[in-house]
PDB file of C-alpha atoms in Angstrom:
ATOM      1  CA  MET X 785     -59.390  -9.548 -36.546  1.00  0.00           C
ATOM      2  CA  ILE X 786     -59.937  -5.946 -35.439  1.00  0.00           C
ATOM      3  CA  ALA X 787     -57.328  -3.760 -37.170  1.00  0.00           C
ATOM      4  CA  VAL X 788     -56.421  -0.149 -37.994  1.00  0.00           C
ATOM      5  CA  PRO X 789     -54.916   0.817 -41.360  1.00  0.00           C
ATOM      6  CA  GLU X 790     -51.677   2.618 -42.062  1.00  0.00           C
ATOM      7  CA  ARG X 791     -51.622   4.278 -45.471  1.00  0.00           C
ATOM      8  CA  VAL X 792     -48.197   3.981 -47.089  1.00  0.00           C
ATOM      9  CA  PRO X 793     -47.805   6.447 -49.978  1.00  0.00           C
ATOM     10  CA  ALA X 794     -46.445   4.924 -53.162  1.00  0.00           C
ATOM     11  CA  ARG X 795     -43.843   6.390 -55.443  1.00  0.00           C
ATOM     12  CA  GLY X 796     -44.640   7.345 -59.004  1.00  0.00           C
ATOM     13  CA  LEU X 797     -47.856   6.048 -60.498  1.00  0.00           C
ATOM     14  CA  GLU X 798     -48.306   3.043 -58.214  1.00  0.00           C
ATOM     15  CA  PRO X 799     -51.285   3.092 -55.835  1.00  0.00           C
ATOM     16  CA  ASP X 800     -50.836   3.661 -52.095  1.00  0.00           C
ATOM     17  CA  ARG X 801     -50.765   0.556 -49.881  1.00  0.00           C
ATOM     18  CA  LEU X 802     -52.713  -0.198 -46.713  1.00  0.00           C
ATOM     19  CA  ILE X 803     -50.852  -2.030 -43.963  1.00  0.00           C
ATOM     20  CA  TRP X 804     -53.164  -3.420 -41.276  1.00  0.00           C
ATOM     21  CA  HIS X 805     -52.053  -3.283 -37.611  1.00  0.00           C
ATOM     22  CA  LEU X 806     -53.520  -4.713 -34.426  1.00  0.00           C
ATOM     23  CA  PRO X 807     -54.552  -1.754 -32.249  1.00  0.00           C
ATOM     24  CA  VAL X 808     -53.634  -1.545 -28.559  1.00  0.00           C
ATOM     25  CA  GLY X 809     -56.044   0.327 -26.280  1.00  0.00           C
ATOM     26  CA  ASP X 810     -58.057   3.325 -27.393  1.00  0.00           C
ATOM     27  CA  ALA X 811     -56.909   6.092 -29.728  1.00  0.00           C
ATOM     28  CA  VAL X 812     -55.700   9.082 -27.688  1.00  0.00           C
ATOM     29  CA  GLU X 813     -55.485  12.557 -29.218  1.00  0.00           C
ATOM     30  CA  ASP X 814     -55.448  11.226 -32.789  1.00  0.00           C
ATOM     31  CA  PHE X 815     -52.802   8.588 -32.013  1.00  0.00           C
ATOM     32  CA  GLN X 816     -53.420   4.832 -32.030  1.00  0.00           C
ATOM     33  CA  ALA X 817     -50.853   2.527 -30.380  1.00  0.00           C
ATOM     34  CA  ILE X 818     -50.191  -0.719 -32.276  1.00  0.00           C
ATOM     35  CA  ALA X 819     -49.165  -4.188 -31.057  1.00  0.00           C
ATOM     36  CA  CYS X 820     -46.042  -4.503 -33.261  1.00  0.00           C
ATOM     37  CA  SER X 821     -44.226  -1.469 -31.745  1.00  0.00           C
ATOM     38  CA  ASP X 822     -43.829   0.012 -28.277  1.00  0.00           C
ATOM     39  CA  GLU X 823     -42.873   3.404 -29.756  1.00  0.00           C
ATOM     40  CA  GLU X 824     -44.617   3.796 -33.107  1.00  0.00           C
ATOM     41  CA  GLY X 825     -48.295   4.015 -33.874  1.00  0.00           C
ATOM     42  CA  ILE X 826     -50.838   5.373 -36.314  1.00  0.00           C
ATOM     43  CA  VAL X 827     -51.329   9.146 -36.357  1.00  0.00           C
ATOM     44  CA  MET X 828     -54.855  10.282 -37.317  1.00  0.00           C
ATOM     45  CA  PRO X 829     -56.071   6.663 -37.497  1.00  0.00           C
ATOM     46  CA  ALA X 830     -59.059   5.607 -39.559  1.00  0.00           C
ATOM     47  CA  GLY X 831     -61.676   3.647 -37.689  1.00  0.00           C
ATOM     48  CA  GLU X 832     -61.138   0.070 -36.615  1.00  0.00           C
ATOM     49  CA  ARG X 833     -62.305  -2.594 -39.040  1.00  0.00           C
ATOM     50  CA  THR X 834     -62.599  -6.332 -39.120  1.00  0.00           C
ATOM     51  CA  VAL X 835     -59.938  -7.745 -41.476  1.00  0.00           C
ATOM     52  CA  PRO X 836     -59.349 -11.447 -42.191  1.00  0.00           C
ATOM     53  CA  LEU X 837     -55.890 -12.711 -41.171  1.00  0.00           C
ATOM     54  CA  HIS X 838     -55.346 -13.904 -44.728  1.00  0.00           C
ATOM     55  CA  THR X 839     -56.553 -10.924 -46.682  1.00  0.00           C
ATOM     56  CA  ASP X 840     -56.347 -11.133 -50.455  1.00  0.00           C
ATOM     57  CA  VAL X 841     -57.326  -7.534 -51.251  1.00  0.00           C
ATOM     58  CA  PRO X 842     -54.840  -6.010 -53.756  1.00  0.00           C
ATOM     59  CA  GLY X 843     -52.705  -3.334 -52.175  1.00  0.00           C
ATOM     60  CA  GLN X 844     -53.477  -4.432 -48.615  1.00  0.00           C
ATOM     61  CA  SER X 845     -51.537  -6.619 -46.172  1.00  0.00           C
ATOM     62  CA  TRP X 846     -50.953  -7.195 -42.458  1.00  0.00           C
ATOM     63  CA  CYS X 847     -47.842  -5.745 -40.910  1.00  0.00           C
ATOM     64  CA  PRO X 848     -45.106  -8.372 -41.194  1.00  0.00           C
ATOM     65  CA  GLN X 849     -44.302  -8.437 -37.454  1.00  0.00           C
ATOM     66  CA  TYR X 850     -47.912  -9.177 -36.494  1.00  0.00           C
ATOM     67  CA  LEU X 851     -48.415 -11.714 -39.289  1.00  0.00           C
ATOM     68  CA  THR X 852     -45.292 -13.639 -38.198  1.00  0.00           C
ATOM     69  CA  ARG X 853     -46.534 -13.816 -34.599  1.00  0.00           C
ATOM     70  CA  ALA X 854     -50.073 -14.789 -35.623  1.00  0.00           C
ATOM     71  CA  GLN X 855     -48.868 -17.603 -37.856  1.00  0.00           C
ATOM     72  CA  ALA X 856     -46.545 -18.958 -35.125  1.00  0.00           C
ATOM     73  CA  ALA X 857     -49.350 -19.079 -32.526  1.00  0.00           C
ATOM     74  CA  PRO X 858     -50.856 -22.519 -31.869  1.00  0.00           C
TER      75      PRO X 858
END
């Protein structure tokens, strides 16, 4: 799956998390629209990457809204 990461800062000594989102269209002026929201997106997005739907990398996961839709699809 092609995805863009959202870095979520952690509190305290825990490491930051990466939440993967499905991009929609091209990035425009350092903003990347994402499939799980009509209003929100990624500001200053990192480049797109290929990420497996069932990623097992510690500290990384798909956004819950997208994962729910993907798992429900036939």
